[in-house]
């Protein structure tokens, strides 16, 4: 019986076999009899239509119907792995699509006009989202405020400046394409004052409040409501249809003498079925994707005195070493690589993918090379990957947020619908035609790194993950007072959105 015949036989029952299921059946010595029995079992289990995968078939085949066990291959040196390890994620092809990425379509020429355009694009995209919020649909333009003296209005604008006045009042200079106005948040309304504390320059916000005439006849708004574009509380999350999980990592810093090679090797061994319990091996077998959110290598000349801590002081050799380490990952695993501030691409964001000329050996591994940020659909689940340089800017600006709690910062990003709202800080912006750092559509997972501190949280049905690092504390981090959490790897089950943290330190 040929595979086409088998597929047809199942199709007659309205059942579709996956490739893995088909090859399992084909391997049975007495195919025809086994098939009829399996179909019978499915029918009595009331499975009347749909996809039949290898896992199901494996459960249904009886021991006496199984093909004779092949001789186990002798394990190679350094490759120990559990002999019964059969990764379930190896049974399907995998489905990955890059939905949004600057790589290969950078259009900016670097003119002042291009810079202006990023802001126009930012304003347009975010004001559109804000306008859909209750109370904001009738937002008026700033130049028309004269008509609304002593009335309550809604306006949408970009924050030019924020300052604290005597008495604790916060004054926000808000601008749209028609003009600018001062928005005041006073102690009278605690909630608004608290919100004003979270406002950062260059972001787009919505304000509601009363228009009054101030000194010199200039109009101002006493805010009773400040709004961010935000994210809906309830949303249809996208889920994988086949068993697959993604291990989210970042900040390997290969080339640094603080790169923890043995910890990384332990992670790889675990992926190959080296886990101690059946449950561990099952989880490892689900992992079909390893996503790297930047700082694959340590780079050269990134911070003062970095040279003293470099084991490999050559950027090409750093990537060659990286390629060797990544080549060790199991064959059924797809690696997605997005750059960070230590990688060899332009520093300005959005960063394009690390180019082939710098790391040909990684391209040879068929890794999926994307920019920073990048929106990738993995088995249908939308994962937004961003290195996280903007954390450095937000940390100093919003009270209460700390590097130690990266998911707090990620929540701000999601509410502000922007990965790097502040301009003129640590993040450099590349002049593009469009602001690609706006979070246009809500992803299912946001994956960042950069602070070398692990954090994971579900917020408004979005999984916020800041992956840990594979680098020990550097001298630079000591100066910053940062205590990293190396060796922690969050693993997201793409079918259920559950996450697990594995520790390899
Ligand atoms: Zn890093
Ligand atoms: Fe970084």
Coordinates of C-alpha atoms and ligand atoms in Angstrom, one line a residue:
X1 CA 0.0 0.0 0.0
X2 CA 1.4 3.4 -1.0
X3 CA 1.2 6.6 0.9
X4 CA -1.3 8.1 -1.5
X5 CA -3.6 5.1 -1.0
X6 CA -3.4 5.4 2.8
X7 CA -4.1 9.1 2.6
X8 CA -7.1 8.4 0.3
X9 CA -8.4 5.7 2.6
X10 CA -8.4 8.2 5.5
X11 CA -9.8 10.9 3.4
X12 CA -12.8 8.7 2.7
X13 CA -13.5 8.9 6.4
X14 CA -13.1 12.7 6.3
X15 CA -9.8 12.3 8.1
X16 CA -6.6 14.0 7.1
X17 CA -3.2 12.5 8.0
X18 CA -0.2 14.6 8.9
X19 CA 3.1 13.6 7.3
X20 CA 4.4 12.2 10.6
X21 CA 1.3 10.1 11.0
X22 CA 1.5 8.8 7.5
X23 CA 5.1 7.7 7.8
X24 CA 4.4 6.0 11.1
X25 CA 1.6 4.0 9.5
X26 CA 3.8 3.2 6.5
X27 CA 6.4 1.7 8.8
X28 CA 4.1 -0.9 10.2
X29 CA 4.7 -4.4 8.8
X30 CA 1.0 -5.1 8.2
X31 CA -0.1 -1.7 7.0
X32 CA -3.6 -2.5 5.6
X33 CA -4.8 -4.3 8.7
X34 CA -3.4 -1.7 11.0
X35 CA -5.0 1.1 9.1
X36 CA -8.5 -0.5 9.2
X37 CA -8.1 -1.1 12.9
X38 CA -6.9 2.5 13.6
X39 CA -9.8 3.9 11.6
X40 CA -12.2 1.7 13.6
X41 CA -10.7 3.0 16.8
X42 CA -11.1 6.6 15.7
X43 CA -14.7 5.9 14.7
X44 CA -15.6 4.4 18.0
X45 CA -13.9 7.3 19.8
X46 CA -16.2 9.5 17.7
X47 CA -13.4 11.1 15.7
X48 CA -15.4 11.6 12.6
X49 CA -13.4 14.3 10.8
X50 CA -10.3 16.4 11.1
X51 CA -6.6 16.1 11.3
X52 CA -4.9 12.9 12.6
X53 CA -1.4 13.6 13.8
X54 CA 1.5 11.3 14.6
X55 CA 0.9 11.5 18.3
X56 CA -2.6 10.1 17.9
X57 CA -1.5 7.3 15.6
X58 CA 1.3 6.4 17.9
X59 CA -1.2 6.0 20.7
X60 CA -3.5 3.9 18.6
X61 CA -1.0 1.5 17.2
X62 CA -0.7 -1.7 19.3
X63 CA 2.7 -3.0 20.2
X64 CA 2.3 -6.1 18.0
X65 CA 1.6 -3.9 15.0
X66 CA 4.7 -1.8 15.5
X67 CA 7.7 -2.1 13.2
X68 CA 10.7 -4.0 14.7
X69 CA 12.8 -1.6 16.8
X70 CA 15.8 -0.4 14.8
X71 CA 19.3 -0.8 16.3
X72 CA 19.9 2.2 18.4
X73 CA 22.7 4.3 16.9
X74 CA 25.7 4.4 19.2
X75 CA 25.8 7.8 20.9
X76 CA 28.5 10.2 19.7
X77 CA 31.0 11.6 22.1
X78 CA 29.6 14.7 23.8
X79 CA 26.1 14.1 22.4
X80 CA 24.5 12.2 25.2
X81 CA 21.0 12.2 25.0
X82 CA 18.2 10.1 26.1
X83 CA 17.8 7.2 23.7
X84 CA 14.1 7.3 23.8
X85 CA 14.0 11.0 23.0
X86 CA 11.6 11.7 20.1
X87 CA 10.8 15.4 19.9
X88 CA 7.1 15.8 19.0
X89 CA 7.9 19.1 17.3
X90 CA 10.1 17.3 14.8
X91 CA 7.1 15.7 13.3
X92 CA 5.8 18.8 11.5
X93 CA 7.3 21.2 9.1
X94 CA 7.0 24.4 11.1
X95 CA 5.4 27.6 10.0
X96 CA 7.2 30.9 10.4
X97 CA 6.5 34.1 8.6
X98 CA 8.1 37.5 9.1
X99 CA 5.2 40.0 9.2
X100 CA 7.0 43.3 9.9
X101 CA 10.7 44.1 9.6
X102 CA 12.8 46.9 8.2
X103 CA 15.4 44.6 6.8
X104 CA 15.7 45.1 3.0
X105 CA 13.2 47.8 2.9
X106 CA 14.8 50.7 4.6
X107 CA 13.7 53.7 2.7
X108 CA 15.0 56.7 4.6
X109 CA 17.7 58.8 3.1
X110 CA 18.7 60.6 6.3
X111 CA 17.3 64.0 5.4
X112 CA 15.6 66.3 7.9
X113 CA 12.4 65.6 6.1
X114 CA 12.7 61.9 6.8
X115 CA 13.1 62.6 10.6
X116 CA 10.0 64.7 10.4
X117 CA 8.2 61.9 8.7
X118 CA 8.8 59.4 11.5
X119 CA 7.0 61.8 13.8
X120 CA 4.2 62.4 11.4
X121 CA 3.8 58.7 11.0
X122 CA 3.9 58.1 14.8
X123 CA 1.3 60.8 15.3
X124 CA -1.0 59.4 12.6
X125 CA -0.8 55.8 13.7
X126 CA -1.3 56.5 17.4
X127 CA -3.9 59.2 17.1
X128 CA -6.0 56.8 15.0
X129 CA -5.9 54.2 17.8
X130 CA -6.6 56.9 20.5
X131 CA -9.6 58.2 18.5
X132 CA -11.2 54.8 18.9
X133 CA -11.2 55.1 22.7
X134 CA -14.4 56.1 24.5
X135 CA -14.6 59.8 24.9
X136 CA -11.9 60.5 22.4
X137 CA -13.9 60.0 19.2
X138 CA -14.7 63.7 19.1
X139 CA -11.2 65.0 19.8
X140 CA -10.8 68.5 18.3
X141 CA -7.7 70.0 16.8
X142 CA -5.6 72.3 19.0
X143 CA -6.0 75.3 16.8
X144 CA -9.8 75.2 17.3
X145 CA -9.6 75.3 21.1
X146 CA -10.6 79.1 21.0
X147 CA -14.1 78.0 20.2
X148 CA -14.4 75.9 23.3
X149 CA -13.5 78.3 26.1
X150 CA -14.9 77.0 29.4
X151 CA -16.1 73.9 27.8
X152 CA -14.9 70.3 28.2
X153 CA -13.0 69.0 25.2
X154 CA -10.8 66.1 24.1
X155 CA -7.6 66.6 22.2
X156 CA -4.9 64.2 20.9
X157 CA -1.3 65.4 20.7
X158 CA 2.4 64.6 20.9
X159 CA 4.2 65.5 24.1
X160 CA 6.7 68.3 23.4
X161 CA 7.7 68.8 27.0
X162 CA 6.7 68.0 30.5
X163 CA 7.6 69.9 33.6
X164 CA 6.7 70.1 37.2
X165 CA 5.5 73.5 38.5
X166 CA 5.4 74.8 42.1
X167 CA 2.7 73.1 44.1
X168 CA 3.1 69.8 42.4
X169 CA 1.2 70.6 39.2
X170 CA 2.5 68.9 36.1
X171 CA 2.4 70.9 32.9
X172 CA 2.4 69.0 29.6
X173 CA 3.1 70.9 26.3
X174 CA 0.9 69.1 23.8
X175 CA 1.2 69.5 20.0
X176 CA -0.7 68.4 17.0
X177 CA -0.2 69.5 13.4
X178 CA -2.3 72.7 14.0
X179 CA -0.7 74.1 17.1
X180 CA 0.3 73.5 20.7
X181 CA -1.4 73.9 24.1
X182 CA -0.5 73.6 27.8
X183 CA -2.2 70.8 29.6
X184 CA -2.3 71.0 33.4
X185 CA -2.6 68.1 35.8
X186 CA -3.2 69.4 39.4
X187 CA -3.5 68.0 42.8
X188 CA -7.2 68.4 42.6
X189 CA -7.4 65.2 40.6
X190 CA -4.9 62.7 42.1
X191 CA -5.6 60.0 39.4
X192 CA -4.8 62.4 36.6
X193 CA -1.7 63.7 38.4
X194 CA -0.5 60.1 38.8
X195 CA -1.1 59.5 35.1
X196 CA 0.8 62.7 34.2
X197 CA 3.8 61.2 36.0
X198 CA 3.8 58.4 33.6
X199 CA 3.8 60.7 30.5
X200 CA 7.1 60.8 28.7
X201 CA 8.3 63.3 26.0
X202 CA 7.5 62.5 22.3
X203 CA 4.7 60.1 23.0
X204 CA 1.2 60.5 21.8
X205 CA -1.6 60.9 24.4
X206 CA -5.2 61.8 24.6
X207 CA -6.4 64.5 27.1
X208 CA -9.9 65.5 28.2
X209 CA -10.5 68.5 30.3
X210 CA -11.8 72.1 30.5
X211 CA -10.4 74.8 28.3
X212 CA -9.7 78.1 30.1
X213 CA -7.8 81.2 29.4
X214 CA -4.5 81.6 31.2
X215 CA -2.0 84.4 31.6
X216 CA -1.7 86.6 28.5
X217 CA -4.9 85.1 27.1
X218 CA -3.2 81.8 26.2
X219 CA -5.5 78.9 26.3
X220 CA -4.8 75.9 28.5
X221 CA -6.6 72.7 29.4
X222 CA -7.2 71.5 33.0
X223 CA -7.0 67.8 32.5
X224 CA -9.5 65.4 34.1
X225 CA -8.5 62.5 31.9
X226 CA -5.2 61.4 30.3
X227 CA -5.3 58.4 28.0
X228 CA -2.8 56.2 26.2
X229 CA -3.6 54.3 23.0
X230 CA -3.6 51.2 25.3
X231 CA -4.6 47.6 24.6
X232 CA -7.9 45.9 24.9
X233 CA -8.5 43.8 28.0
X234 CA -10.0 41.0 26.1
X235 CA -8.7 39.8 22.8
X236 CA -8.8 36.7 20.7
X237 CA -5.3 35.1 21.2
X238 CA -3.7 33.2 18.3
X239 CA -2.6 29.7 19.1
X240 CA -0.5 27.1 17.3
X241 CA -2.4 24.1 15.9
X242 CA 0.4 21.7 16.3
X243 CA 2.6 20.9 19.3
X244 CA 5.3 23.5 19.3
X245 CA 7.1 25.7 21.8
X246 CA 9.5 28.6 21.5
X247 CA 12.5 29.1 23.8
X248 CA 13.1 32.8 24.2
X249 CA 16.6 33.9 24.8
X250 CA 18.8 36.9 24.3
X251 CA 22.1 38.5 25.3
X252 CA 24.5 35.6 24.8
X253 CA 27.4 38.0 24.4
X254 CA 29.6 35.4 22.7
X255 CA 33.2 36.7 22.6
X256 CA 33.0 38.1 26.1
X257 CA 35.1 36.3 28.7
X258 CA 31.9 36.5 30.8
X259 CA 29.9 34.4 28.2
X260 CA 28.8 31.3 30.1
X261 CA 29.5 28.7 27.5
X262 CA 28.9 25.7 29.8
X263 CA 25.5 27.1 30.7
X264 CA 24.6 27.5 27.1
X265 CA 25.8 23.9 26.4
X266 CA 23.5 22.7 29.2
X267 CA 20.6 24.4 27.5
X268 CA 21.5 22.7 24.2
X269 CA 21.8 19.3 25.9
X270 CA 18.5 19.7 27.5
X271 CA 16.9 20.6 24.1
X272 CA 18.3 17.3 22.8
X273 CA 16.5 15.3 25.4
X274 CA 19.0 15.5 28.2
X275 CA 16.3 16.4 30.8
X276 CA 16.0 14.2 33.8
X277 CA 12.4 13.4 33.8
X278 CA 9.9 12.3 31.2
X279 CA 8.1 15.6 31.6
X280 CA 11.3 17.6 31.0
X281 CA 12.0 15.7 27.9
X282 CA 8.4 16.1 26.7
X283 CA 8.8 19.9 27.1
X284 CA 12.2 19.9 25.4
X285 CA 10.7 17.9 22.5
X286 CA 8.1 20.6 22.1
X287 CA 10.7 23.3 21.4
X288 CA 10.8 23.9 17.7
X289 CA 12.0 27.6 17.8
X290 CA 14.8 29.4 19.6
X291 CA 14.3 33.2 19.3
X292 CA 17.3 35.4 20.1
X293 CA 16.3 39.0 20.9
X294 CA 19.7 40.6 20.3
X295 CA 23.2 40.7 21.6
X296 CA 24.2 37.4 20.1
X297 CA 27.9 38.5 20.4
X298 CA 29.6 41.0 22.6
X299 CA 30.8 43.2 19.7
X300 CA 33.8 45.5 19.9
X301 CA 34.1 49.0 21.5
X302 CA 30.5 49.0 22.8
X303 CA 31.4 50.5 26.2
X304 CA 34.6 51.8 27.8
X305 CA 37.1 49.2 28.9
X306 CA 35.1 46.5 27.1
X307 CA 38.3 45.3 25.4
X308 CA 39.7 44.0 28.7
X309 CA 36.8 41.6 29.0
X310 CA 36.9 40.3 25.5
X311 CA 37.9 36.7 24.9
X312 CA 37.6 37.1 21.1
X313 CA 38.5 40.6 20.1
X314 CA 37.5 40.1 16.4
X315 CA 33.9 40.6 15.4
X316 CA 34.0 38.1 12.5
X317 CA 35.4 35.4 14.8
X318 CA 32.8 36.2 17.4
X319 CA 30.1 35.4 14.9
X320 CA 32.0 32.3 13.7
X321 CA 32.0 31.0 17.3
X322 CA 28.3 31.9 17.6
X323 CA 27.6 29.8 14.4
X324 CA 29.5 26.8 15.9
X325 CA 27.5 27.0 19.1
X326 CA 24.1 27.4 17.3
X327 CA 25.0 24.5 14.9
X328 CA 24.8 22.3 18.0
X329 CA 21.1 22.9 18.4
X330 CA 18.9 20.0 17.3
X331 CA 18.2 19.9 13.6
X332 CA 14.4 20.3 14.0
X333 CA 14.9 23.6 15.8
X334 CA 14.6 26.9 13.8
X335 CA 16.6 29.8 15.1
X336 CA 15.4 33.4 14.8
X337 CA 18.0 36.1 15.3
X338 CA 17.3 39.7 15.8
X339 CA 20.1 42.1 16.6
X340 CA 20.9 44.2 19.7
X341 CA 23.1 47.1 20.5
X342 CA 26.2 44.8 20.7
X343 CA 25.6 43.3 17.3
X344 CA 27.4 44.5 14.1
X345 CA 24.6 46.5 12.5
X346 CA 23.7 50.2 12.5
X347 CA 22.9 51.3 16.0
X348 CA 19.9 53.4 15.0
X349 CA 16.6 51.8 15.3
X350 CA 14.9 50.1 13.6
X351 CA 18.0 48.0 13.0
X352 CA 18.1 45.7 10.0
X353 CA 19.2 42.1 10.3
X354 CA 22.9 41.3 10.9
X355 CA 24.2 41.1 7.3
X356 CA 25.5 38.0 5.6
X357 CA 29.0 39.6 5.0
X358 CA 29.5 39.7 8.8
X359 CA 28.3 36.2 9.7
X360 CA 28.1 33.9 6.6
X361 CA 28.4 30.8 8.8
X362 CA 25.1 31.8 10.6
X363 CA 23.4 32.3 7.3
X364 CA 24.6 28.8 6.4
X365 CA 22.6 27.4 9.3
X366 CA 19.4 28.7 7.7
X367 CA 18.7 30.9 10.7
X368 CA 15.9 33.3 10.2
X369 CA 17.6 36.7 10.3
X370 CA 15.3 39.6 11.2
X371 CA 15.7 43.2 12.2
X372 CA 15.1 44.9 15.5
X373 CA 12.2 45.2 16.1
X374 CA 10.5 42.4 14.1
X375 CA 7.1 41.0 14.2
X376 CA 7.2 37.3 13.4
X377 CA 4.3 34.8 13.1
X378 CA 5.4 31.5 14.6
X379 CA 2.9 28.7 14.1
X380 CA 0.4 31.5 13.8
X381 CA 1.3 33.1 17.1
X382 CA 2.4 36.7 16.7
X383 CA 5.7 37.4 18.5
X384 CA 7.1 40.9 18.6
X385 CA 10.8 40.8 19.1
X386 CA 12.6 43.9 20.3
X387 CA 16.0 44.1 22.0
X388 CA 15.0 46.7 24.6
X389 CA 17.4 49.6 24.3
X390 CA 14.6 52.0 25.2
X391 CA 14.5 50.6 28.7
X392 CA 17.5 52.7 29.4
X393 CA 15.5 55.8 28.5
X394 CA 12.3 54.9 30.3
X395 CA 13.9 53.9 33.5
X396 CA 15.0 57.5 34.3
X397 CA 11.7 59.0 33.3
X398 CA 8.8 57.1 34.8
X399 CA 8.7 56.9 38.6
X400 CA 8.8 53.5 40.1
X401 CA 10.0 51.6 37.1
X402 CA 13.3 49.7 37.5
X403 CA 15.5 47.5 35.4
X404 CA 14.9 44.7 37.9
X405 CA 11.3 44.5 36.9
X406 CA 11.5 44.6 33.1
X407 CA 7.9 43.6 32.6
X408 CA 6.7 46.9 34.2
X409 CA 8.6 48.6 31.4
X410 CA 7.1 46.3 28.9
X411 CA 3.6 47.1 30.1
X412 CA 4.3 50.8 29.6
X413 CA 5.4 50.0 26.0
X414 CA 2.2 48.2 25.4
X415 CA 0.0 51.0 26.8
X416 CA 1.9 53.6 24.9
X417 CA 1.8 51.4 21.9
X418 CA 5.4 52.2 21.2
X419 CA 8.7 50.3 21.7
X420 CA 10.8 53.4 22.2
X421 CA 8.6 56.5 22.8
X422 CA 11.4 58.9 24.0
X423 CA 13.4 60.7 21.4
X424 CA 16.9 62.1 21.9
X425 CA 18.0 59.6 24.7
X426 CA 20.0 56.4 24.4
X427 CA 17.9 55.1 21.5
X428 CA 19.0 56.5 18.2
X429 CA 16.4 56.6 15.5
X430 CA 17.0 55.9 11.8
X431 CA 15.1 58.2 9.5
X432 CA 12.5 56.0 7.9
X433 CA 9.4 56.8 6.0
X434 CA 7.3 55.2 8.7
X435 CA 7.7 54.8 12.5
X436 CA 8.3 51.1 12.7
X437 CA 8.6 51.1 16.5
X438 CA 4.9 51.8 16.9
X439 CA 3.0 48.7 18.1
X440 CA 0.4 48.8 15.4
X441 CA -1.3 45.5 16.1
X442 CA -1.3 43.8 19.5
X443 CA 1.0 40.8 19.4
X444 CA 0.5 37.6 21.4
X445 CA 4.0 37.7 22.8
X446 CA 6.4 40.6 23.3
X447 CA 10.0 39.3 23.7
X448 CA 12.7 41.7 24.8
X449 CA 16.2 41.4 26.5
X450 CA 18.9 43.9 27.0
X451 CA 18.7 44.4 30.8
X452 CA 19.9 40.8 31.4
X453 CA 17.2 40.3 34.0
X454 CA 14.6 37.7 33.5
X455 CA 10.9 38.6 33.8
X456 CA 7.7 37.1 32.6
X457 CA 4.1 38.3 33.0
X458 CA 0.8 38.0 31.3
X459 CA -0.8 41.3 30.8
X460 CA -4.1 41.9 29.0
X461 CA -3.6 38.5 27.4
X462 CA -0.2 39.4 26.0
X463 CA 2.7 37.4 27.2
X464 CA 5.5 39.8 28.2
X465 CA 8.8 38.1 28.3
X466 CA 12.2 39.6 29.0
X467 CA 14.7 36.8 28.5
X468 CA 17.7 36.4 30.7
X469 CA 21.2 36.3 29.5
X470 CA 24.1 33.9 29.1
X471 CA 26.6 36.4 30.4
X472 CA 28.0 36.7 33.9
X473 CA 28.1 40.1 35.5
X474 CA 30.5 42.5 33.8
X475 CA 32.5 45.3 35.3
X476 CA 30.2 47.7 33.5
X477 CA 27.1 46.2 35.1
X478 CA 28.8 46.4 38.5
X479 CA 29.1 50.1 37.9
X480 CA 25.4 50.3 36.9
X481 CA 24.5 48.3 39.9
X482 CA 22.8 45.6 37.8
X483 CA 22.7 42.1 39.0
X484 CA 22.0 39.8 36.1
X485 CA 20.0 36.5 36.1
X486 CA 21.9 34.3 33.7
X487 CA 20.8 30.9 32.5
X488 CA 17.1 31.3 32.8
X489 CA 15.2 30.3 29.7
X490 CA 11.5 31.0 29.3
X491 CA 9.7 28.5 27.2
X492 CA 6.4 29.3 25.7
X493 CA 4.0 26.6 24.6
X494 CA 2.6 28.0 21.4
X495 CA -0.5 25.9 21.6
X496 CA -1.6 26.9 25.1
X497 CA 0.4 30.1 25.7
X498 CA 1.6 28.6 29.0
X499 CA 5.2 29.5 29.9
X500 CA 7.8 27.6 31.9
X501 CA 11.2 28.9 33.0
X502 CA 14.1 26.5 32.8
X503 CA 17.2 27.2 34.8
X504 CA 20.6 26.2 33.4
X505 CA 22.9 28.1 35.7
Ligands
LIG1 ZN1 23.1 42.5 26.3
LIG2 FE1 21.9 45.0 25.0

